[in-house]
């Protein structure tokens, strides 16, 4: 048996795994062992990157033998059955105290299950969300690891060495135990859906409201990038809008089929939010907007449904564009506020101690939603760790106050002229619902009591009540069994 020399292993050498392995190898102090089910892929990586000094493992036993203790391996395979298969293999050759990391896009409940099962062997299991795509994996992703504190002690320095750096700080933190990392990665993706949809709606409104070309809108969006909206997604939006299709000479955005795909993490965010009872309406509308865009059959059938006669009459283009910018910013604040609400609810449900300020910090670099305003979120949670709703933090309250007239004009104008702006509209409706002194939920509760004797509470005294709707309609004090 050879003397172990590697301090970290990567299992699964498709693009993400290969890039992560190369990133690890490029950092001082790391010796990286690599293993892939099909050895040809391992050989190809070694041949293409001799500079990385990879230690090749042809079997999992060789991989285990190549690693110094505690052995640490990062699994980068397609989430699902492959993950379970690779975990089983590693468990069979690892020892108590060793660390298995799943760097794939696992559903957090799977991670909770796997962590529990692996822990029984004495081996540590860490689910780590990794954001930033292929380029992030190679140059520096944002990393969201869960798992035990013990595992983090070994893993922390390694992950810090490869993470993106934002304002001098590595974009990685121990998010919480077991599935906390994959949970937060899921929320990241949900917010990403909302952010993208909101930008797309802003583009559409400007285009339909002013008739500007995609290239002209690219200039506007690029300018937005020097203000509050400064972010990776705004930056790439300008690039996409500016792109001309080589085959037709048309703006590329006009020749791309208007049906958006999804890999499921946005849907997970919304499904989980429904289970937790957290209204993430901005994120939900973004997921649904992709579904609607992809339902070509229904869209074809609905093509002749009537719309308004009126088209948008924009008198002052510059003022309108500024309205849209403000509406976008306000809606974006709501999407993040809702996403953080879900983190708070998830942490409570699953017993995680998650620092919201730290999460906003590690999203500043490497990941898709990296943005300047994440610093404001960190400040908000550092000032008030018990902050109930991000939207109510002084900075965001002021931003929303400054944007609300624009926001209302844009949503109303979109409705009057028949332009769908579901994420803008849902975010504004949420904002008004959140701040309302009285909601019509009292009527809903009355209806529930009428047909299902679900009972209600009163504003003026303690207790639980039921009205005898089918009797003399007197009110009785009811036992709260619902
Ligand atoms: P392969 O090259 O042998 O197919 C992305 O699909 C990565 O996951 C690839 O490295 C692939 O290995 C690996 N993978 C998929 N299913 C697997 C399994 N059941 N066991 C081990 N690796 C698997």
Coordinates of C-alpha atoms and ligand atoms in Angstrom, one line a residue:
X1 CA 0.0 0.0 0.0
X2 CA 1.3 3.4 -0.9
X3 CA 1.6 6.2 1.6
X4 CA -1.5 8.4 1.5
X5 CA -0.7 11.9 0.1
X6 CA -4.0 13.5 -0.8
X7 CA -6.0 15.6 1.7
X8 CA -9.1 15.8 -0.4
X9 CA -10.8 13.6 -3.1
X10 CA -13.4 14.3 -5.8
X11 CA -15.7 11.5 -6.9
X12 CA -17.5 12.1 -10.2
X13 CA -15.5 13.8 -12.9
X14 CA -18.1 15.3 -15.2
X15 CA -17.7 19.0 -15.9
X16 CA -18.6 20.3 -12.4
X17 CA -16.5 17.6 -10.6
X18 CA -13.5 18.1 -12.9
X19 CA -13.6 21.9 -12.5
X20 CA -14.0 21.6 -8.7
X21 CA -11.0 19.1 -8.6
X22 CA -8.9 21.6 -10.7
X23 CA -9.9 24.4 -8.4
X24 CA -8.9 22.4 -5.4
X25 CA -5.6 21.4 -7.0
X26 CA -4.7 25.0 -7.8
X27 CA -4.8 26.1 -4.2
X28 CA -1.7 25.9 -2.0
X29 CA -1.6 22.9 0.3
X30 CA -4.1 20.7 -1.5
X31 CA -3.3 17.3 -3.0
X32 CA -6.4 16.1 -4.8
X33 CA -7.3 12.4 -5.4
X34 CA -9.7 11.8 -8.2
X35 CA -12.1 8.9 -8.9
X36 CA -14.8 8.3 -11.5
X37 CA -16.9 5.2 -12.1
X38 CA -15.7 5.1 -15.7
X39 CA -11.9 5.2 -15.4
X40 CA -11.5 6.6 -18.9
X41 CA -12.8 9.9 -17.6
X42 CA -10.3 10.0 -14.8
X43 CA -7.5 9.3 -17.3
X44 CA -8.7 12.0 -19.6
X45 CA -8.7 14.6 -16.8
X46 CA -5.2 13.6 -15.7
X47 CA -4.0 13.8 -19.3
X48 CA -5.6 17.2 -19.9
X49 CA -4.3 18.7 -16.6
X50 CA -0.9 17.3 -15.6
X51 CA -0.2 20.6 -13.8
X52 CA -2.9 19.7 -11.2
X53 CA -0.8 16.8 -9.8
X54 CA -3.9 14.7 -9.3
X55 CA -3.6 11.4 -7.6
X56 CA -5.4 8.8 -9.7
X57 CA -7.7 6.2 -8.0
X58 CA -9.0 3.4 -10.2
X59 CA -11.2 2.0 -7.4
X60 CA -12.8 3.4 -4.3
X61 CA -10.4 1.3 -2.2
X62 CA -7.5 3.0 -4.0
X63 CA -9.2 6.3 -3.3
X64 CA -9.5 5.6 0.4
X65 CA -5.8 4.4 0.5
X66 CA -4.7 7.6 -1.1
X67 CA -6.2 9.9 1.5
X68 CA -4.7 11.1 4.8
X69 CA -7.1 10.9 7.8
X70 CA -9.6 12.1 8.4
X71 CA -10.4 11.1 4.8
X72 CA -12.4 13.7 3.0
X73 CA -14.2 13.1 -0.3
X74 CA -16.5 15.4 -2.3
X75 CA -19.1 13.6 -4.4
X76 CA -20.0 15.4 -7.6
X77 CA -22.5 13.2 -9.3
X78 CA -26.0 13.7 -10.6
X79 CA -28.3 14.2 -7.7
X80 CA -30.5 11.1 -6.9
X81 CA -29.7 7.4 -7.1
X82 CA -26.1 8.0 -8.2
X83 CA -25.5 9.9 -5.0
X84 CA -26.8 7.1 -2.8
X85 CA -24.7 4.5 -4.8
X86 CA -21.5 6.5 -4.4
X87 CA -22.2 7.1 -0.7
X88 CA -22.6 3.4 -0.1
X89 CA -19.3 2.7 -1.9
X90 CA -17.5 5.3 0.1
X91 CA -19.0 4.1 3.4
X92 CA -17.7 0.6 2.6
X93 CA -14.0 1.8 2.5
X94 CA -14.1 4.8 4.9
X95 CA -13.7 4.7 8.7
X96 CA -15.3 6.6 11.6
X97 CA -14.3 10.2 11.6
X98 CA -13.9 10.4 7.8
X99 CA -16.0 12.9 5.9
X100 CA -18.2 12.4 2.9
X101 CA -19.4 15.6 1.2
X102 CA -22.3 15.7 -1.3
X103 CA -21.6 18.7 -3.5
X104 CA -24.6 18.0 -5.8
X105 CA -28.0 19.6 -5.9
X106 CA -29.7 17.3 -3.5
X107 CA -33.1 17.9 -2.0
X108 CA -32.5 18.9 1.6
X109 CA -34.8 16.2 3.0
X110 CA -32.6 13.6 1.1
X111 CA -29.6 15.1 2.8
X112 CA -31.2 14.9 6.2
X113 CA -32.0 11.2 5.5
X114 CA -28.5 10.5 4.3
X115 CA -26.8 12.3 7.1
X116 CA -28.7 10.3 9.6
X117 CA -27.9 7.0 7.9
X118 CA -24.2 7.7 7.4
X119 CA -23.8 9.1 11.0
X120 CA -24.7 5.7 12.3
X121 CA -21.4 4.3 10.8
X122 CA -19.4 7.1 12.6
X123 CA -18.6 8.7 9.3
X124 CA -19.5 12.4 8.8
X125 CA -21.9 13.3 6.0
X126 CA -22.0 16.9 4.8
X127 CA -24.5 18.1 2.2
X128 CA -22.9 21.2 0.6
X129 CA -24.8 23.4 -1.8
X130 CA -22.4 24.7 -4.5
X131 CA -23.5 27.6 -6.6
X132 CA -21.8 29.3 -9.6
X133 CA -22.1 26.8 -12.4
X134 CA -19.2 25.4 -14.2
X135 CA -17.2 28.6 -14.1
X136 CA -17.8 29.0 -10.4
X137 CA -16.7 25.4 -9.7
X138 CA -13.4 26.2 -11.5
X139 CA -12.7 29.7 -10.3
X140 CA -14.5 30.0 -7.0
X141 CA -18.1 29.1 -6.1
X142 CA -20.3 30.2 -3.3
X143 CA -20.5 27.2 -1.0
X144 CA -23.2 26.3 1.5
X145 CA -22.2 23.3 3.6
X146 CA -24.3 21.7 6.3
X147 CA -23.3 18.7 8.4
X148 CA -21.6 18.5 11.8
X149 CA -19.4 21.0 13.5
X150 CA -16.7 18.3 13.7
X151 CA -16.7 17.8 9.9
X152 CA -16.6 21.6 9.4
X153 CA -13.3 21.8 11.3
X154 CA -11.6 19.7 8.7
X155 CA -13.6 20.9 5.8
X156 CA -13.7 24.6 6.5
X157 CA -10.1 25.4 5.5
X158 CA -10.4 23.3 2.3
X159 CA -13.7 24.9 1.2
X160 CA -12.4 28.4 2.2
X161 CA -9.4 27.8 -0.1
X162 CA -11.6 27.3 -3.2
X163 CA -14.6 29.5 -2.6
X164 CA -15.1 32.8 -4.3
X165 CA -13.8 35.9 -2.4
X166 CA -16.1 38.9 -1.9
X167 CA -14.6 42.0 -0.3
X168 CA -11.8 39.9 1.1
X169 CA -14.0 37.2 2.6
X170 CA -14.4 33.7 1.3
X171 CA -18.0 32.9 0.2
X172 CA -18.5 29.9 2.5
X173 CA -19.8 29.4 6.0
X174 CA -21.1 26.5 8.0
X175 CA -24.7 27.0 7.4
X176 CA -26.1 24.6 10.0
X177 CA -26.3 20.9 10.7
X178 CA -27.5 18.0 8.4
X179 CA -29.6 19.4 5.5
X180 CA -29.2 23.1 6.3
X181 CA -26.7 23.7 3.5
X182 CA -28.8 22.2 0.7
X183 CA -31.8 23.9 2.2
X184 CA -30.2 27.3 1.8
X185 CA -28.9 26.4 -1.6
X186 CA -32.5 25.6 -2.6
X187 CA -33.6 29.0 -1.4
X188 CA -30.8 30.6 -3.3
X189 CA -32.1 29.0 -6.4
X190 CA -35.7 30.1 -5.7
X191 CA -34.5 33.7 -5.3
X192 CA -32.6 33.3 -8.5
X193 CA -35.8 32.3 -10.3
X194 CA -37.6 35.4 -8.9
X195 CA -34.7 37.7 -9.8
X196 CA -34.5 36.5 -13.4
X197 CA -38.3 36.7 -13.9
X198 CA -38.4 40.2 -12.5
X199 CA -35.6 41.4 -14.8
X200 CA -37.4 39.7 -17.7
X201 CA -40.7 41.5 -16.8
X202 CA -38.8 44.8 -16.6
X203 CA -37.4 44.2 -20.1
X204 CA -40.8 43.3 -21.5
X205 CA -42.5 46.3 -20.0
X206 CA -39.9 48.7 -21.4
X207 CA -40.0 47.1 -24.8
X208 CA -43.8 47.2 -25.0
X209 CA -44.1 50.5 -23.4
X210 CA -41.5 52.4 -25.4
X211 CA -40.8 50.2 -28.5
X212 CA -37.1 50.3 -27.7
X213 CA -35.0 47.6 -29.3
X214 CA -33.3 44.9 -27.2
X215 CA -29.9 46.6 -27.9
X216 CA -31.3 50.0 -26.6
X217 CA -32.7 48.2 -23.5
X218 CA -29.3 46.5 -23.0
X219 CA -27.8 50.0 -22.6
X220 CA -30.4 50.9 -20.0
X221 CA -29.9 47.7 -18.1
X222 CA -26.1 48.2 -18.2
X223 CA -26.6 51.6 -16.7
X224 CA -28.8 50.1 -13.9
X225 CA -25.7 48.0 -13.1
X226 CA -24.0 51.0 -11.6
X227 CA -26.8 51.6 -9.1
X228 CA -28.8 49.7 -6.5
X229 CA -29.4 46.9 -8.9
X230 CA -25.7 46.2 -9.4
X231 CA -25.6 42.4 -9.8
X232 CA -24.4 39.5 -11.9
X233 CA -27.9 38.8 -13.3
X234 CA -28.3 42.5 -14.4
X235 CA -24.8 42.4 -16.0
X236 CA -25.5 39.2 -18.0
X237 CA -29.0 40.5 -19.0
X238 CA -27.3 43.4 -20.8
X239 CA -25.1 40.9 -22.6
X240 CA -27.9 38.7 -23.7
X241 CA -30.0 41.6 -24.9
X242 CA -27.2 42.9 -26.9
X243 CA -26.4 39.6 -28.7
X244 CA -27.2 39.5 -32.4
X245 CA -28.1 36.1 -34.0
X246 CA -25.5 35.3 -36.6
X247 CA -27.9 33.3 -38.8
X248 CA -30.6 35.9 -39.1
X249 CA -29.1 39.2 -38.0
X250 CA -32.0 39.5 -35.5
X251 CA -31.6 40.2 -31.8
X252 CA -30.9 36.8 -30.3
X253 CA -33.7 37.3 -27.7
X254 CA -36.2 37.4 -30.6
X255 CA -35.1 34.1 -32.1
X256 CA -35.0 32.1 -28.9
X257 CA -38.2 30.2 -28.3
X258 CA -40.1 31.9 -25.5
X259 CA -40.4 28.7 -23.3
X260 CA -38.3 28.6 -20.2
X261 CA -37.1 25.4 -18.7
X262 CA -36.4 24.5 -15.1
X263 CA -34.5 21.8 -13.3
X264 CA -36.7 21.8 -10.3
X265 CA -35.0 23.7 -7.5
X266 CA -37.4 26.6 -7.9
X267 CA -40.3 24.2 -7.6
X268 CA -38.7 22.7 -4.5
X269 CA -38.5 26.1 -2.9
X270 CA -42.2 26.7 -3.5
X271 CA -43.3 23.2 -2.4
X272 CA -41.3 23.6 0.8
X273 CA -42.7 27.0 1.4
X274 CA -46.2 25.6 1.0
X275 CA -45.4 23.0 3.6
X276 CA -43.9 25.6 5.9
X277 CA -46.8 28.0 5.3
X278 CA -44.5 30.8 4.1
X279 CA -45.8 33.0 1.3
X280 CA -43.1 33.2 -1.3
X281 CA -45.4 34.6 -3.9
X282 CA -42.6 36.3 -6.0
X283 CA -40.7 33.1 -6.3
X284 CA -43.9 31.1 -7.0
X285 CA -44.9 33.4 -9.7
X286 CA -41.5 33.1 -11.3
X287 CA -41.8 29.3 -11.3
X288 CA -45.3 29.4 -12.6
X289 CA -44.3 31.9 -15.3
X290 CA -41.8 29.4 -16.7
X291 CA -44.5 26.7 -16.6
X292 CA -47.0 29.0 -18.4
X293 CA -44.3 29.9 -21.0
X294 CA -43.7 26.2 -21.7
X295 CA -47.4 25.2 -22.0
X296 CA -47.4 25.9 -25.8
X297 CA -50.6 24.0 -26.3
X298 CA -52.6 26.2 -23.9
X299 CA -51.0 29.3 -25.1
X300 CA -51.9 28.4 -28.7
X301 CA -55.5 27.7 -27.7
X302 CA -55.7 31.0 -25.8
X303 CA -54.2 33.2 -28.5
X304 CA -57.6 34.8 -29.4
X305 CA -58.8 35.5 -25.9
X306 CA -59.6 39.2 -25.8
X307 CA -57.2 41.7 -24.3
X308 CA -57.6 45.5 -23.7
X309 CA -58.0 47.8 -26.6
X310 CA -55.5 50.1 -25.1
X311 CA -51.8 49.8 -25.7
X312 CA -49.4 51.4 -23.2
X313 CA -49.2 55.1 -23.8
X314 CA -45.9 56.2 -22.4
X315 CA -45.5 60.0 -22.7
X316 CA -42.2 60.4 -20.9
X317 CA -39.9 57.5 -21.7
X318 CA -37.2 58.4 -19.3
X319 CA -39.7 58.7 -16.4
X320 CA -41.3 55.4 -17.4
X321 CA -37.9 53.6 -17.5
X322 CA -37.1 55.0 -14.1
X323 CA -40.5 53.8 -12.8
X324 CA -39.7 50.3 -14.1
X325 CA -36.3 50.4 -12.5
X326 CA -37.8 51.3 -9.1
X327 CA -40.5 48.7 -9.4
X328 CA -37.9 46.1 -10.2
X329 CA -35.9 47.1 -7.1
X330 CA -38.9 47.0 -4.9
X331 CA -40.1 43.6 -6.2
X332 CA -36.6 42.3 -5.8
X333 CA -36.5 43.4 -2.1
X334 CA -39.8 41.5 -1.6
X335 CA -38.4 38.3 -3.3
X336 CA -35.4 38.3 -1.0
X337 CA -37.5 39.1 2.0
X338 CA -39.7 36.2 1.2
X339 CA -36.7 33.9 0.6
X340 CA -35.3 34.8 4.0
X341 CA -38.7 34.3 5.6
X342 CA -38.4 30.7 4.3
X343 CA -34.9 30.3 5.7
X344 CA -36.2 31.5 9.1
X345 CA -39.2 29.1 9.0
X346 CA -37.0 26.2 7.8
X347 CA -34.4 26.8 10.5
X348 CA -37.2 26.8 13.1
X349 CA -38.8 23.6 11.7
X350 CA -35.6 21.6 11.4
X351 CA -33.7 23.0 14.4
X352 CA -30.9 24.8 12.5
X353 CA -29.1 27.8 13.9
X354 CA -28.7 29.8 10.7
X355 CA -27.1 33.3 10.6
X356 CA -29.1 35.2 8.0
X357 CA -26.4 37.9 7.8
X358 CA -23.7 35.3 7.0
X359 CA -25.9 33.7 4.3
X360 CA -26.3 37.1 2.6
X361 CA -22.5 37.5 2.9
X362 CA -21.6 34.2 1.2
X363 CA -24.0 35.1 -1.7
X364 CA -22.0 38.2 -2.5
X365 CA -19.5 36.3 -4.7
X366 CA -19.4 33.2 -6.9
X367 CA -23.1 32.5 -7.1
X368 CA -25.8 33.5 -9.6
X369 CA -27.6 36.0 -7.3
X370 CA -24.4 37.9 -6.3
X371 CA -25.3 41.5 -5.9
X372 CA -24.3 44.7 -4.2
X373 CA -27.4 44.9 -2.1
X374 CA -26.7 41.7 -0.2
X375 CA -24.5 43.9 2.0
X376 CA -27.6 45.7 3.0
X377 CA -29.3 42.4 4.0
X378 CA -26.2 41.5 6.1
X379 CA -26.4 44.9 7.8
X380 CA -30.1 44.5 8.5
X381 CA -29.7 41.1 10.2
X382 CA -26.5 42.2 12.0
X383 CA -28.3 45.2 13.4
X384 CA -31.3 43.1 14.4
X385 CA -30.8 39.3 14.4
X386 CA -34.4 38.8 15.4
X387 CA -35.7 40.9 12.4
X388 CA -39.1 39.4 11.6
X389 CA -39.4 40.6 8.0
X390 CA -36.5 41.9 6.0
X391 CA -38.9 44.3 4.2
X392 CA -39.3 46.1 7.5
X393 CA -35.6 46.8 8.2
X394 CA -35.0 50.6 8.0
X395 CA -33.0 50.6 4.8
X396 CA -35.5 48.5 2.9
X397 CA -38.5 50.3 4.4
X398 CA -37.0 53.5 3.0
X399 CA -36.2 51.9 -0.4
X400 CA -39.8 50.5 -0.7
X401 CA -41.2 53.9 0.3
X402 CA -39.2 55.6 -2.4
X403 CA -40.2 53.1 -5.0
X404 CA -43.9 52.5 -4.2
X405 CA -45.4 55.1 -6.4
X406 CA -43.4 53.9 -9.4
X407 CA -44.2 50.3 -8.5
X408 CA -48.0 51.0 -8.4
X409 CA -47.9 52.9 -11.7
X410 CA -46.0 50.1 -13.4
X411 CA -48.3 47.3 -12.1
X412 CA -51.4 49.3 -12.9
X413 CA -50.2 50.2 -16.3
X414 CA -49.3 46.6 -17.1
X415 CA -52.7 45.5 -16.0
X416 CA -54.5 48.2 -18.1
X417 CA -52.5 47.4 -21.2
X418 CA -52.6 43.6 -20.8
X419 CA -48.9 43.0 -20.3
X420 CA -48.3 40.1 -17.9
X421 CA -46.1 41.2 -15.0
X422 CA -46.9 38.4 -12.5
X423 CA -43.9 38.7 -10.3
X424 CA -44.1 42.5 -10.1
X425 CA -47.8 42.3 -9.3
X426 CA -47.5 39.5 -6.8
X427 CA -44.7 41.3 -5.0
X428 CA -46.8 44.5 -4.7
X429 CA -49.9 42.6 -3.6
X430 CA -47.7 40.9 -0.9
X431 CA -46.3 44.2 0.2
X432 CA -49.8 45.7 0.6
X433 CA -51.0 42.5 2.3
X434 CA -48.1 42.6 4.7
X435 CA -48.7 46.2 5.7
X436 CA -52.5 46.1 5.8
X437 CA -54.1 46.8 9.2
X438 CA -57.1 44.6 8.4
X439 CA -57.2 41.8 5.9
X440 CA -60.4 40.1 4.6
X441 CA -59.1 36.9 6.2
X442 CA -61.8 37.6 8.8
X443 CA -64.4 36.9 6.1
X444 CA -62.6 33.7 5.1
X445 CA -62.6 32.6 8.7
X446 CA -66.3 33.3 8.9
X447 CA -66.9 31.2 5.8
X448 CA -64.8 28.4 7.3
X449 CA -66.8 28.5 10.4
X450 CA -70.1 28.5 8.4
X451 CA -69.4 25.3 6.4
X452 CA -67.0 23.4 8.6
X453 CA -67.4 24.7 12.1
X454 CA -63.7 25.7 12.0
X455 CA -64.3 28.3 14.7
X456 CA -62.8 31.7 15.0
X457 CA -61.1 34.1 17.4
X458 CA -62.4 37.6 18.2
X459 CA -60.6 40.9 18.2
X460 CA -62.1 42.0 21.5
X461 CA -61.8 39.0 23.8
X462 CA -59.9 35.7 24.4
X463 CA -61.3 32.4 23.5
X464 CA -62.5 30.4 20.5
X465 CA -65.9 30.9 19.1
X466 CA -68.4 29.3 16.8
X467 CA -71.7 30.7 15.4
X468 CA -74.6 28.3 15.2
X469 CA -75.2 29.1 11.5
X470 CA -77.9 26.5 10.9
X471 CA -79.6 27.2 14.2
X472 CA -80.5 30.6 15.7
X473 CA -77.1 32.1 14.8
X474 CA -76.1 32.8 18.3
X475 CA -72.4 32.5 19.1
X476 CA -71.1 29.9 21.5
X477 CA -67.7 29.6 23.1
X478 CA -66.1 26.5 21.4
X479 CA -63.4 24.2 22.4
X480 CA -60.4 24.8 20.1
X481 CA -59.9 21.4 18.5
X482 CA -59.0 22.5 15.0
Ligands
LIG1 P1 -19.6 8.0 -15.3 O1 -18.6 8.9 -15.9 O2 -19.0 6.7 -14.9 O3 -20.9 7.9 -16.0 C1 -22.2 12.7 -13.9 O4 -23.2 11.9 -14.4 C2 -21.2 11.9 -13.1 O5 -21.9 11.0 -12.2 C3 -20.3 11.1 -13.9 O6 -19.0 11.2 -13.4 C4 -20.8 9.7 -13.7 O7 -19.9 8.7 -13.9 C5 -21.3 9.8 -12.3 N1 -22.3 8.7 -12.0 C6 -23.5 8.6 -12.5 N2 -24.1 7.6 -11.9 C7 -23.3 7.0 -11.1 C8 -23.3 5.8 -10.3 N3 -24.4 5.1 -10.1 N4 -22.2 5.5 -9.6 C9 -21.1 6.3 -9.7 N5 -21.0 7.4 -10.5 C10 -22.0 7.7 -11.2

